[in-house]
Amino acid sequence: MQRNGFIVWTICLLLISFSHDSFADHDNEREKHESKYVSPVNNQTFKQECGTCHFAYQPGLLPVGSWEKIINNLPSHFGEEVALDGKSKNIISEYLQANSAERSSAKRARKILKSLGGRTPLRITETPYIREKHHEIDSNIFSSQSIGSKSNCIACHLKAEQGNYDDDFVKIPK
């Protein structure tokens, strides 16, 4: 009888160990698919229609609700009237939804989402995560002629177009 109890306990320990290893493997697998950087913009309609007037921000920098608000408010897009034909609007909307922060594998996108607490800001610069990342920079720097505003990411982030916003690739222009 004691021998059977020992066998049962041994099997339980093996199962627990296997289960733990499976979870560890799952975490390692998720990390393999996780990216440090947000995916670069790869939609030509989005690049052409949005990137003509400003930096074509990666969809992973905002949640889908924010992108929906922006797309649905194009007649008054940050003080400008933006007119898109129906086909282009649909292509851009689908691209933004499919690649929004919720659907991104990037660590930065997850950090942005976590900082939002369910809110849906209209500007990337309104996200708590982005504000925190820039809190030590004097506001006069952003309004300098070489930068213009906080929304001009490519002025300082040398690899922003590739989705890399790491400090190693930041150079604040004079």
PDB file of C-alpha atoms in Angstrom:
ATOM      1  CA  MET A   1       0.000   0.000   0.000  1.00  0.00           C
ATOM      2  CA  GLN A   2       2.856   2.368   0.848  1.00  0.00           C
ATOM      3  CA  ARG A   3       4.479   1.602  -2.473  1.00  0.00           C
ATOM      4  CA  ASN A   4       1.296   2.605  -4.360  1.00  0.00           C
ATOM      5  CA  GLY A   5       1.180   5.898  -2.440  1.00  0.00           C
ATOM      6  CA  PHE A   6       4.801   6.558  -3.357  1.00  0.00           C
ATOM      7  CA  ILE A   7       4.065   5.874  -7.030  1.00  0.00           C
ATOM      8  CA  VAL A   8       1.034   8.205  -6.982  1.00  0.00           C
ATOM      9  CA  TRP A   9       3.098  11.005  -5.393  1.00  0.00           C
ATOM     10  CA  THR A  10       5.904  10.472  -7.891  1.00  0.00           C
ATOM     11  CA  ILE A  11       3.469  10.687 -10.785  1.00  0.00           C
ATOM     12  CA  CYS A  12       1.903  13.862  -9.316  1.00  0.00           C
ATOM     13  CA  LEU A  13       5.319  15.483  -8.954  1.00  0.00           C
ATOM     14  CA  LEU A  14       6.215  14.565 -12.521  1.00  0.00           C
ATOM     15  CA  LEU A  15       2.932  16.017 -13.787  1.00  0.00           C
ATOM     16  CA  ILE A  16       3.431  19.233 -11.830  1.00  0.00           C
ATOM     17  CA  SER A  17       6.990  19.499 -13.111  1.00  0.00           C
ATOM     18  CA  PHE A  18       5.848  18.851 -16.691  1.00  0.00           C
ATOM     19  CA  SER A  19       3.035  21.356 -16.333  1.00  0.00           C
ATOM     20  CA  HIS A  20       5.429  24.001 -15.003  1.00  0.00           C
ATOM     21  CA  ASP A  21       7.837  23.344 -17.871  1.00  0.00           C
ATOM     22  CA  SER A  22       4.967  23.672 -20.349  1.00  0.00           C
ATOM     23  CA  PHE A  23       4.035  27.077 -18.935  1.00  0.00           C
ATOM     24  CA  ALA A  24       7.676  28.151 -19.029  1.00  0.00           C
ATOM     25  CA  ASP A  25       7.892  26.972 -22.636  1.00  0.00           C
ATOM     26  CA  HIS A  26       4.708  28.931 -23.418  1.00  0.00           C
ATOM     27  CA  ASP A  27       6.212  32.095 -21.865  1.00  0.00           C
ATOM     28  CA  ASN A  28       9.454  31.566 -23.771  1.00  0.00           C
ATOM     29  CA  GLU A  29       7.485  31.011 -26.976  1.00  0.00           C
ATOM     30  CA  ARG A  30       5.534  34.249 -26.412  1.00  0.00           C
ATOM     31  CA  GLU A  31       8.785  36.126 -25.821  1.00  0.00           C
ATOM     32  CA  LYS A  32      10.210  34.750 -29.077  1.00  0.00           C
ATOM     33  CA  HIS A  33       7.240  36.217 -30.977  1.00  0.00           C
ATOM     34  CA  GLU A  34       7.286  39.430 -29.011  1.00  0.00           C
ATOM     35  CA  SER A  35       9.029  42.369 -30.589  1.00  0.00           C
ATOM     36  CA  LYS A  36      10.791  45.186 -28.870  1.00  0.00           C
ATOM     37  CA  TYR A  37       9.772  47.557 -31.670  1.00  0.00           C
ATOM     38  CA  VAL A  38       6.408  48.439 -33.122  1.00  0.00           C
ATOM     39  CA  SER A  39       5.955  47.224 -36.684  1.00  0.00           C
ATOM     40  CA  PRO A  40       6.880  49.765 -39.334  1.00  0.00           C
ATOM     41  CA  VAL A  41       4.080  51.101 -41.509  1.00  0.00           C
ATOM     42  CA  ASN A  42       3.668  48.775 -44.476  1.00  0.00           C
ATOM     43  CA  ASN A  43       0.380  49.948 -45.961  1.00  0.00           C
ATOM     44  CA  GLN A  44       0.878  52.135 -49.027  1.00  0.00           C
ATOM     45  CA  THR A  45      -2.549  53.789 -48.845  1.00  0.00           C
ATOM     46  CA  PHE A  46      -1.915  54.791 -45.233  1.00  0.00           C
ATOM     47  CA  LYS A  47       1.587  56.041 -46.089  1.00  0.00           C
ATOM     48  CA  GLN A  48       0.325  58.019 -49.065  1.00  0.00           C
ATOM     49  CA  GLU A  49      -2.806  59.522 -47.520  1.00  0.00           C
ATOM     50  CA  CYS A  50      -1.556  60.147 -43.961  1.00  0.00           C
ATOM     51  CA  GLY A  51       2.195  60.330 -44.412  1.00  0.00           C
ATOM     52  CA  THR A  52       1.937  63.164 -46.917  1.00  0.00           C
ATOM     53  CA  CYS A  53       0.974  65.669 -44.202  1.00  0.00           C
ATOM     54  CA  HIS A  54       2.720  64.205 -41.160  1.00  0.00           C
ATOM     55  CA  PHE A  55       4.748  61.258 -39.962  1.00  0.00           C
ATOM     56  CA  ALA A  56       2.813  58.059 -40.678  1.00  0.00           C
ATOM     57  CA  TYR A  57       2.532  56.799 -37.104  1.00  0.00           C
ATOM     58  CA  GLN A  58       2.647  53.067 -36.525  1.00  0.00           C
ATOM     59  CA  PRO A  59      -0.809  51.695 -35.644  1.00  0.00           C
ATOM     60  CA  GLY A  60       0.687  49.900 -32.619  1.00  0.00           C
ATOM     61  CA  LEU A  61       1.129  53.245 -30.858  1.00  0.00           C
ATOM     62  CA  LEU A  62      -2.608  53.633 -30.155  1.00  0.00           C
ATOM     63  CA  PRO A  63      -5.511  51.325 -29.330  1.00  0.00           C
ATOM     64  CA  VAL A  64      -8.150  50.549 -31.921  1.00  0.00           C
ATOM     65  CA  GLY A  65     -10.685  52.858 -30.216  1.00  0.00           C
ATOM     66  CA  SER A  66      -8.364  55.820 -30.698  1.00  0.00           C
ATOM     67  CA  TRP A  67      -7.845  55.021 -34.364  1.00  0.00           C
ATOM     68  CA  GLU A  68     -11.613  54.695 -34.841  1.00  0.00           C
ATOM     69  CA  LYS A  69     -12.155  58.139 -33.284  1.00  0.00           C
ATOM     70  CA  ILE A  70      -9.486  59.630 -35.552  1.00  0.00           C
ATOM     71  CA  ILE A  71     -10.866  58.020 -38.732  1.00  0.00           C
ATOM     72  CA  ASN A  72     -14.438  59.011 -37.851  1.00  0.00           C
ATOM     73  CA  ASN A  73     -13.424  62.618 -37.233  1.00  0.00           C
ATOM     74  CA  LEU A  74     -11.535  63.333 -40.468  1.00  0.00           C
ATOM     75  CA  PRO A  75     -13.621  66.414 -41.374  1.00  0.00           C
ATOM     76  CA  SER A  76     -11.941  68.058 -38.362  1.00  0.00           C
ATOM     77  CA  HIS A  77      -8.595  66.242 -38.152  1.00  0.00           C
ATOM     78  CA  PHE A  78      -6.647  68.270 -35.573  1.00  0.00           C
ATOM     79  CA  GLY A  79      -7.863  71.514 -37.108  1.00  0.00           C
ATOM     80  CA  GLU A  80      -7.580  70.385 -40.727  1.00  0.00           C
ATOM     81  CA  GLU A  81     -10.210  69.004 -43.050  1.00  0.00           C
ATOM     82  CA  VAL A  82      -9.167  65.643 -44.460  1.00  0.00           C
ATOM     83  CA  ALA A  83     -11.161  64.214 -47.329  1.00  0.00           C
ATOM     84  CA  LEU A  84     -10.657  60.553 -48.199  1.00  0.00           C
ATOM     85  CA  ASP A  85     -12.540  58.552 -50.763  1.00  0.00           C
ATOM     86  CA  GLY A  86     -14.521  55.652 -49.314  1.00  0.00           C
ATOM     87  CA  LYS A  87     -12.144  52.983 -50.574  1.00  0.00           C
ATOM     88  CA  SER A  88      -9.049  54.641 -49.088  1.00  0.00           C
ATOM     89  CA  LYS A  89     -10.827  55.299 -45.805  1.00  0.00           C
ATOM     90  CA  ASN A  90     -11.820  51.615 -45.558  1.00  0.00           C
ATOM     91  CA  ILE A  91      -8.308  50.398 -46.404  1.00  0.00           C
ATOM     92  CA  ILE A  92      -6.762  52.701 -43.802  1.00  0.00           C
ATOM     93  CA  SER A  93      -9.364  51.853 -41.170  1.00  0.00           C
ATOM     94  CA  GLU A  94      -8.885  48.106 -41.665  1.00  0.00           C
ATOM     95  CA  TYR A  95      -5.094  48.510 -41.530  1.00  0.00           C
ATOM     96  CA  LEU A  96      -5.232  50.531 -38.302  1.00  0.00           C
ATOM     97  CA  GLN A  97      -7.617  48.075 -36.649  1.00  0.00           C
ATOM     98  CA  ALA A  98      -5.595  45.020 -37.672  1.00  0.00           C
ATOM     99  CA  ASN A  99      -2.346  46.547 -36.390  1.00  0.00           C
ATOM    100  CA  SER A 100      -3.490  48.580 -33.375  1.00  0.00           C
ATOM    101  CA  ALA A 101      -1.776  48.346 -29.988  1.00  0.00           C
ATOM    102  CA  GLU A 102      -4.090  45.503 -28.908  1.00  0.00           C
ATOM    103  CA  ARG A 103      -2.943  43.419 -31.846  1.00  0.00           C
ATOM    104  CA  SER A 104       0.732  44.329 -31.713  1.00  0.00           C
ATOM    105  CA  SER A 105       3.390  41.956 -30.392  1.00  0.00           C
ATOM    106  CA  ALA A 106       5.581  44.908 -29.412  1.00  0.00           C
ATOM    107  CA  LYS A 107       6.509  45.505 -25.784  1.00  0.00           C
ATOM    108  CA  ARG A 108       6.046  49.242 -26.305  1.00  0.00           C
ATOM    109  CA  ALA A 109       2.461  48.742 -27.554  1.00  0.00           C
ATOM    110  CA  ARG A 110       1.630  46.686 -24.444  1.00  0.00           C
ATOM    111  CA  LYS A 111       3.151  49.362 -22.202  1.00  0.00           C
ATOM    112  CA  ILE A 112       1.107  52.047 -23.960  1.00  0.00           C
ATOM    113  CA  LEU A 113      -2.094  50.018 -23.518  1.00  0.00           C
ATOM    114  CA  LYS A 114      -1.384  49.356 -19.861  1.00  0.00           C
ATOM    115  CA  SER A 115      -0.782  53.060 -19.226  1.00  0.00           C
ATOM    116  CA  LEU A 116      -4.108  53.997 -20.815  1.00  0.00           C
ATOM    117  CA  GLY A 117      -6.298  52.062 -18.430  1.00  0.00           C
ATOM    118  CA  GLY A 118      -9.002  51.726 -21.088  1.00  0.00           C
ATOM    119  CA  ARG A 119      -8.921  55.360 -22.239  1.00  0.00           C
ATOM    120  CA  THR A 120      -8.802  56.168 -25.958  1.00  0.00           C
ATOM    121  CA  PRO A 121      -6.789  59.350 -26.546  1.00  0.00           C
ATOM    122  CA  LEU A 122      -6.734  61.094 -29.902  1.00  0.00           C
ATOM    123  CA  ARG A 123      -3.007  61.789 -29.751  1.00  0.00           C
ATOM    124  CA  ILE A 124      -0.065  59.500 -29.124  1.00  0.00           C
ATOM    125  CA  THR A 125       1.478  62.325 -27.112  1.00  0.00           C
ATOM    126  CA  GLU A 126      -1.512  62.105 -24.717  1.00  0.00           C
ATOM    127  CA  THR A 127      -0.712  58.565 -23.615  1.00  0.00           C
ATOM    128  CA  PRO A 128       0.700  58.363 -20.088  1.00  0.00           C
ATOM    129  CA  TYR A 129       3.478  56.049 -21.248  1.00  0.00           C
ATOM    130  CA  ILE A 130       4.713  58.500 -23.894  1.00  0.00           C
ATOM    131  CA  ARG A 131       4.367  61.439 -21.509  1.00  0.00           C
ATOM    132  CA  GLU A 132       6.451  59.611 -18.922  1.00  0.00           C
ATOM    133  CA  LYS A 133       9.132  58.797 -21.498  1.00  0.00           C
ATOM    134  CA  HIS A 134       9.434  62.510 -22.345  1.00  0.00           C
ATOM    135  CA  HIS A 135       8.836  64.085 -18.922  1.00  0.00           C
ATOM    136  CA  GLU A 136      12.445  65.221 -18.425  1.00  0.00           C
ATOM    137  CA  ILE A 137      12.568  67.131 -21.716  1.00  0.00           C
ATOM    138  CA  ASP A 138      11.955  70.862 -21.440  1.00  0.00           C
ATOM    139  CA  SER A 139       8.775  71.836 -23.324  1.00  0.00           C
ATOM    140  CA  ASN A 140      10.680  74.633 -25.105  1.00  0.00           C
ATOM    141  CA  ILE A 141      12.702  71.982 -26.922  1.00  0.00           C
ATOM    142  CA  PHE A 142       9.537  70.584 -28.528  1.00  0.00           C
ATOM    143  CA  SER A 143       8.474  73.997 -29.754  1.00  0.00           C
ATOM    144  CA  SER A 144      11.900  74.793 -31.199  1.00  0.00           C
ATOM    145  CA  GLN A 145      12.090  75.439 -34.929  1.00  0.00           C
ATOM    146  CA  SER A 146      14.036  72.202 -35.530  1.00  0.00           C
ATOM    147  CA  ILE A 147      11.334  70.038 -33.897  1.00  0.00           C
ATOM    148  CA  GLY A 148       8.077  72.000 -34.052  1.00  0.00           C
ATOM    149  CA  SER A 149       5.943  69.878 -31.711  1.00  0.00           C
ATOM    150  CA  LYS A 150       5.833  66.743 -29.585  1.00  0.00           C
ATOM    151  CA  SER A 151       4.124  64.922 -32.432  1.00  0.00           C
ATOM    152  CA  ASN A 152       7.134  65.236 -34.747  1.00  0.00           C
ATOM    153  CA  CYS A 153       8.703  61.941 -33.628  1.00  0.00           C
ATOM    154  CA  ILE A 154      11.143  61.688 -36.517  1.00  0.00           C
ATOM    155  CA  ALA A 155      12.833  64.959 -35.524  1.00  0.00           C
ATOM    156  CA  CYS A 156      14.556  63.212 -32.597  1.00  0.00           C
ATOM    157  CA  HIS A 157      13.919  59.489 -33.008  1.00  0.00           C
ATOM    158  CA  LEU A 158      16.292  58.596 -35.823  1.00  0.00           C
ATOM    159  CA  LYS A 159      14.780  55.140 -36.407  1.00  0.00           C
ATOM    160  CA  ALA A 160      11.137  56.018 -35.779  1.00  0.00           C
ATOM    161  CA  GLU A 161      10.101  54.984 -39.282  1.00  0.00           C
ATOM    162  CA  GLN A 162      11.359  51.471 -38.508  1.00  0.00           C
ATOM    163  CA  GLY A 163       9.355  51.450 -35.254  1.00  0.00           C
ATOM    164  CA  ASN A 164      12.484  51.779 -33.103  1.00  0.00           C
ATOM    165  CA  TYR A 165      12.089  54.472 -30.444  1.00  0.00           C
ATOM    166  CA  ASP A 166      14.973  53.326 -28.236  1.00  0.00           C
ATOM    167  CA  ASP A 167      17.013  55.954 -26.441  1.00  0.00           C
ATOM    168  CA  ASP A 168      20.119  54.716 -28.272  1.00  0.00           C
ATOM    169  CA  PHE A 169      18.740  56.254 -31.447  1.00  0.00           C
ATOM    170  CA  VAL A 170      17.610  59.628 -30.124  1.00  0.00           C
ATOM    171  CA  LYS A 171      19.316  62.833 -31.107  1.00  0.00           C
ATOM    172  CA  ILE A 172      17.689  66.096 -30.115  1.00  0.00           C
ATOM    173  CA  PRO A 173      18.441  68.630 -32.871  1.00  0.00           C
ATOM    174  CA  LYS A 174      19.837  72.062 -32.019  1.00  0.00           C
TER     175      LYS A 174
END
